Amino acid sequence: DTEVTQTPKHLVMGMTNKKSLKCEQHMGHRAMYWYKQKAKKPPELMFVYSYEKLSINESVPSRFSPECPNSSLLNLHLHALQPEDSALYLCASSRGKEAFFGQGTRLTVV
Amino acid sequence: GESVGLHLPTLSVQEGDNSIINCAYSNSASDYFIWYKQESGKGPQFIIDIRSNMDKRQGQRVTVLLNKTVKHLSLQIAATQPGDSAVYFCAETSGTYKYIFGTGTRLKVLA
């Protein structure tokens, strides 16, 4: 199994909603990542978890709240988002330096 | 600040020709580089990687070249096929879990 699985694939939410993005991998990778990607731009790092502990937060606004319940799961909790937060949210995992990405969640904030 | 960038935002090649996609990086401490392929609506797909102690690595139809002297990375695709059409990103890391992506090059394969 070399997959990083993200759900949902698409999400439309209002600015007052609370929603969560989910990511799962069963490759035994101990580092997991959240990236944000706007159209025609490269992915931008948001958070890194290493051994289930938050190791990097790239000054992400608090309306994005990551959670790593166990070594296989990574969540991103969303609350009070803005329309400019609409983007493709990518999850990735790695054991060494080779990082594998999921297919992303296309988020639209209305 | 540190950055990884690309010289050509769009590259059009004839089917069957070889493609060369370039990337410049500025962090001399970077010790690992990856090329990703991203198709429309999908996540980045790992293509090939190279460590800083190497200057060339070959895969199936792809070759990555690393020139540390001028901080330059390239991806060569042999016999380019329509399925190679995508956006290609280089990414670098110095081992701190921070993968910095370049701006991307769109490869268009002409029939």
Tab-separated table of C-alpha atoms in Angstrom:
chain	number	residue	atom	x	y	z
A	1	ASP	CA	0.000	0.000	0.000
A	2	THR	CA	1.670	3.211	-1.173
A	3	GLU	CA	-1.345	5.460	-0.933
A	4	VAL	CA	-2.208	8.546	1.013
A	5	THR	CA	-5.997	8.757	1.138
A	6	GLN	CA	-7.802	12.038	1.643
A	7	THR	CA	-11.491	12.609	2.302
A	8	PRO	CA	-13.616	14.259	1.168
A	9	LYS	CA	-12.465	14.914	-2.391
A	10	HIS	CA	-14.584	18.052	-2.600
A	11	LEU	CA	-16.013	20.280	0.126
A	12	VAL	CA	-18.124	23.409	-0.011
A	13	MET	CA	-18.585	25.215	3.273
A	14	GLY	CA	-19.944	28.495	4.527
A	15	MET	CA	-17.885	30.956	6.501
A	16	THR	CA	-19.657	30.016	9.745
A	17	ASN	CA	-19.355	26.264	9.269
A	18	LYS	CA	-17.061	23.831	11.034
A	19	LYS	CA	-15.691	20.994	8.950
A	20	SER	CA	-12.770	18.578	8.999
A	21	LEU	CA	-10.452	17.187	6.350
A	22	LYS	CA	-9.113	13.690	6.860
A	23	CYS	CA	-5.951	11.952	5.726
A	24	GLU	CA	-4.877	8.349	6.178
A	25	GLN	CA	-1.783	6.340	5.302
A	26	HIS	CA	-0.754	2.790	6.113
A	27	MET	CA	2.848	2.908	4.953
A	28	GLY	CA	4.257	3.240	8.467
A	29	HIS	CA	5.397	6.772	7.738
A	30	ARG	CA	6.051	8.787	10.885
A	31	ALA	CA	5.922	12.258	9.336
A	32	MET	CA	2.688	13.696	7.963
A	33	TYR	CA	2.062	17.037	6.338
A	34	TRP	CA	-0.650	19.478	5.353
A	35	TYR	CA	-0.080	21.670	2.302
A	36	LYS	CA	-2.272	24.322	0.723
A	37	GLN	CA	-2.220	24.835	-3.036
A	38	LYS	CA	-3.861	27.708	-4.876
A	39	ALA	CA	-4.545	27.466	-8.594
A	40	LYS	CA	-1.405	27.554	-10.777
A	41	LYS	CA	0.820	27.832	-7.688
A	42	PRO	CA	3.120	25.357	-5.953
A	43	PRO	CA	2.051	23.649	-2.731
A	44	GLU	CA	2.752	25.676	0.398
A	45	LEU	CA	3.584	23.933	3.643
A	46	MET	CA	1.145	24.475	6.505
A	47	PHE	CA	1.899	21.889	9.199
A	48	VAL	CA	4.216	18.957	9.846
A	49	TYR	CA	3.665	16.192	12.374
A	50	SER	CA	6.571	13.988	13.350
A	51	TYR	CA	5.859	10.936	15.497
A	52	GLU	CA	2.385	12.316	16.166
A	53	LYS	CA	3.694	15.613	17.511
A	54	LEU	CA	3.376	18.956	15.775
A	55	SER	CA	6.880	19.914	14.699
A	56	ILE	CA	6.261	22.702	12.188
A	57	ASN	CA	3.504	25.315	11.995
A	58	GLU	CA	4.162	27.750	9.178
A	59	SER	CA	2.358	30.623	10.914
A	60	VAL	CA	-0.997	29.291	9.818
A	61	PRO	CA	-4.086	31.192	11.085
A	62	SER	CA	-5.834	29.575	14.030
A	63	ARG	CA	-8.972	28.951	11.967
A	64	PHE	CA	-6.983	25.925	10.720
A	65	SER	CA	-6.409	23.393	13.489
A	66	PRO	CA	-4.436	20.211	12.797
A	67	GLU	CA	-4.747	16.997	14.753
A	68	CYS	CA	-2.854	13.706	14.609
A	69	PRO	CA	-4.905	11.082	16.486
A	70	ASN	CA	-2.445	8.281	15.682
A	71	SER	CA	0.446	7.476	13.396
A	72	SER	CA	-1.847	6.701	10.446
A	73	LEU	CA	-4.306	9.571	10.652
A	74	LEU	CA	-4.092	13.314	10.198
A	75	ASN	CA	-6.997	15.726	10.416
A	76	LEU	CA	-7.379	19.390	9.601
A	77	HIS	CA	-10.226	21.100	11.445
A	78	LEU	CA	-11.674	24.154	9.759
A	79	HIS	CA	-13.671	26.918	11.417
A	80	ALA	CA	-14.711	30.391	10.340
A	81	LEU	CA	-12.840	30.231	7.058
A	82	GLN	CA	-12.693	33.021	4.530
A	83	PRO	CA	-13.331	32.815	0.781
A	84	GLU	CA	-9.600	33.284	0.172
A	85	ASP	CA	-9.002	29.990	1.977
A	86	SER	CA	-10.531	28.207	-1.006
A	87	ALA	CA	-7.799	25.948	-2.373
A	88	LEU	CA	-6.634	22.373	-2.844
A	89	TYR	CA	-5.528	20.978	0.517
A	90	LEU	CA	-2.940	18.254	0.187
A	91	CYS	CA	-1.821	15.715	2.738
A	92	ALA	CA	1.539	13.985	2.458
A	93	SER	CA	3.554	11.468	4.435
A	94	SER	CA	7.178	10.403	4.543
A	95	ARG	CA	9.479	8.007	6.373
A	96	GLY	CA	12.817	9.158	5.087
A	97	LYS	CA	12.941	12.083	2.748
A	98	GLU	CA	10.672	10.715	0.036
A	99	ALA	CA	7.264	12.329	0.509
A	100	PHE	CA	4.066	10.896	-0.989
A	101	PHE	CA	0.992	13.025	-1.557
A	102	GLY	CA	-2.694	12.309	-1.496
A	103	GLN	CA	-5.070	13.488	-4.214
A	104	GLY	CA	-6.185	16.449	-2.155
A	105	THR	CA	-9.451	17.967	-0.985
A	106	ARG	CA	-10.808	20.745	-3.177
A	107	LEU	CA	-12.224	23.242	-0.672
A	108	THR	CA	-14.552	26.060	-1.627
A	109	VAL	CA	-15.558	28.602	1.010
A	110	VAL	CA	-18.731	30.515	0.207
B	1	GLY	CA	14.768	34.423	1.405
B	2	GLU	CA	15.486	30.951	0.210
B	3	SER	CA	13.607	29.838	-2.885
B	4	VAL	CA	13.443	27.247	-5.565
B	5	GLY	CA	12.490	28.545	-8.994
B	6	LEU	CA	12.071	27.479	-12.571
B	7	HIS	CA	13.322	29.186	-15.728
B	8	LEU	CA	10.442	28.166	-18.060
B	9	PRO	CA	6.820	28.346	-16.938
B	10	THR	CA	5.521	26.510	-20.031
B	11	LEU	CA	7.283	24.020	-22.249
B	12	SER	CA	5.775	22.641	-25.454
B	13	VAL	CA	7.401	19.600	-27.053
B	14	GLN	CA	6.563	17.342	-29.940
B	15	GLU	CA	5.503	13.826	-29.079
B	16	GLY	CA	8.524	11.555	-29.229
B	17	ASP	CA	11.022	14.329	-28.560
B	18	ASN	CA	13.000	14.680	-25.351
B	19	SER	CA	11.946	17.238	-22.742
B	20	ILE	CA	14.179	19.143	-20.376
B	21	ILE	CA	12.677	20.977	-17.419
B	22	ASN	CA	14.956	23.196	-15.358
B	23	CYS	CA	14.970	24.366	-11.772
B	24	ALA	CA	17.208	26.742	-9.834
B	25	TYR	CA	17.556	26.596	-6.083
B	26	SER	CA	19.219	29.000	-3.704
B	27	ASN	CA	19.638	27.071	-0.428
B	28	SER	CA	23.154	25.655	-0.501
B	29	ALA	CA	22.265	23.525	2.532
B	30	SER	CA	19.674	21.547	0.575
B	31	ASP	CA	20.727	17.928	0.415
B	32	TYR	CA	17.782	16.195	-1.213
B	33	PHE	CA	15.734	17.056	-4.277
B	34	ILE	CA	12.557	15.598	-5.733
B	35	TRP	CA	10.708	16.035	-8.997
B	36	TYR	CA	6.928	15.784	-8.856
B	37	LYS	CA	4.370	15.537	-11.643
B	38	GLN	CA	0.948	17.008	-11.019
B	39	GLU	CA	-1.948	16.354	-13.352
B	40	SER	CA	-5.034	18.519	-13.311
B	41	GLY	CA	-7.160	17.950	-10.207
B	42	LYS	CA	-4.689	15.499	-8.675
B	43	GLY	CA	-2.003	15.571	-6.023
B	44	PRO	CA	1.714	15.713	-6.853
B	45	GLN	CA	3.105	12.355	-7.939
B	46	PHE	CA	6.694	11.421	-7.071
B	47	ILE	CA	8.824	10.945	-10.194
B	48	ILE	CA	12.444	10.762	-9.165
B	49	ASP	CA	14.760	12.020	-6.451
B	50	ILE	CA	18.437	12.757	-6.045
B	51	ARG	CA	20.697	13.338	-3.081
B	52	SER	CA	23.285	16.082	-3.016
B	53	ASN	CA	26.162	13.586	-3.090
B	54	MET	CA	25.108	12.575	-6.613
B	55	ASP	CA	25.079	14.514	-9.872
B	56	LYS	CA	22.917	12.199	-11.956
B	57	ARG	CA	20.212	9.637	-11.406
B	58	GLN	CA	18.224	7.706	-13.960
B	59	GLY	CA	14.796	6.175	-13.823
B	60	GLN	CA	12.458	4.808	-16.425
B	61	ARG	CA	12.543	7.407	-19.234
B	62	VAL	CA	13.556	10.104	-16.760
B	63	THR	CA	16.910	11.444	-15.674
B	64	VAL	CA	17.631	14.045	-13.032
B	65	LEU	CA	20.827	16.072	-13.148
B	66	LEU	CA	22.154	18.093	-10.245
B	67	ASN	CA	24.774	20.809	-10.579
B	68	LYS	CA	25.610	22.006	-7.093
B	69	THR	CA	28.139	24.534	-8.344
B	70	VAL	CA	25.436	26.640	-9.963
B	71	LYS	CA	22.556	25.314	-7.832
B	72	HIS	CA	20.700	23.904	-10.788
B	73	LEU	CA	18.487	20.878	-11.174
B	74	SER	CA	17.007	19.461	-14.352
B	75	LEU	CA	14.551	16.740	-15.308
B	76	GLN	CA	14.979	15.047	-18.650
B	77	ILE	CA	12.115	13.016	-20.090
B	78	ALA	CA	12.986	10.772	-23.002
B	79	ALA	CA	10.547	10.143	-25.853
B	80	THR	CA	7.883	12.408	-24.404
B	81	GLN	CA	4.373	10.997	-24.547
B	82	PRO	CA	0.919	12.643	-24.326
B	83	GLY	CA	0.558	11.181	-20.840
B	84	ASP	CA	3.534	13.266	-19.746
B	85	SER	CA	1.486	16.450	-20.106
B	86	ALA	CA	1.257	17.938	-16.615
B	87	VAL	CA	2.809	20.531	-14.332
B	88	TYR	CA	6.211	19.544	-13.022
B	89	PHE	CA	7.548	20.816	-9.707
B	90	CYS	CA	10.990	20.503	-8.234
B	91	ALA	CA	11.216	20.412	-4.455
B	92	GLU	CA	14.155	20.623	-2.117
B	93	THR	CA	14.769	19.939	1.536
B	94	SER	CA	17.680	20.227	3.913
B	95	GLY	CA	16.363	17.469	6.124
B	96	THR	CA	14.053	19.498	8.320
B	97	TYR	CA	10.781	18.155	6.873
B	98	LYS	CA	10.391	21.456	5.022
B	99	TYR	CA	9.978	20.692	1.353
B	100	ILE	CA	10.210	23.906	-0.634
B	101	PHE	CA	8.579	23.738	-4.035
B	102	GLY	CA	9.578	25.593	-7.158
B	103	THR	CA	7.057	27.606	-9.148
B	104	GLY	CA	6.295	24.781	-11.581
B	105	THR	CA	6.559	24.209	-15.338
B	106	ARG	CA	3.645	23.162	-17.485
B	107	LEU	CA	4.666	20.571	-20.055
B	108	LYS	CA	2.494	20.378	-23.148
B	109	VAL	CA	3.013	17.470	-25.495
B	110	LEU	CA	2.029	18.202	-29.078
B	111	ALA	CA	0.728	15.356	-31.221
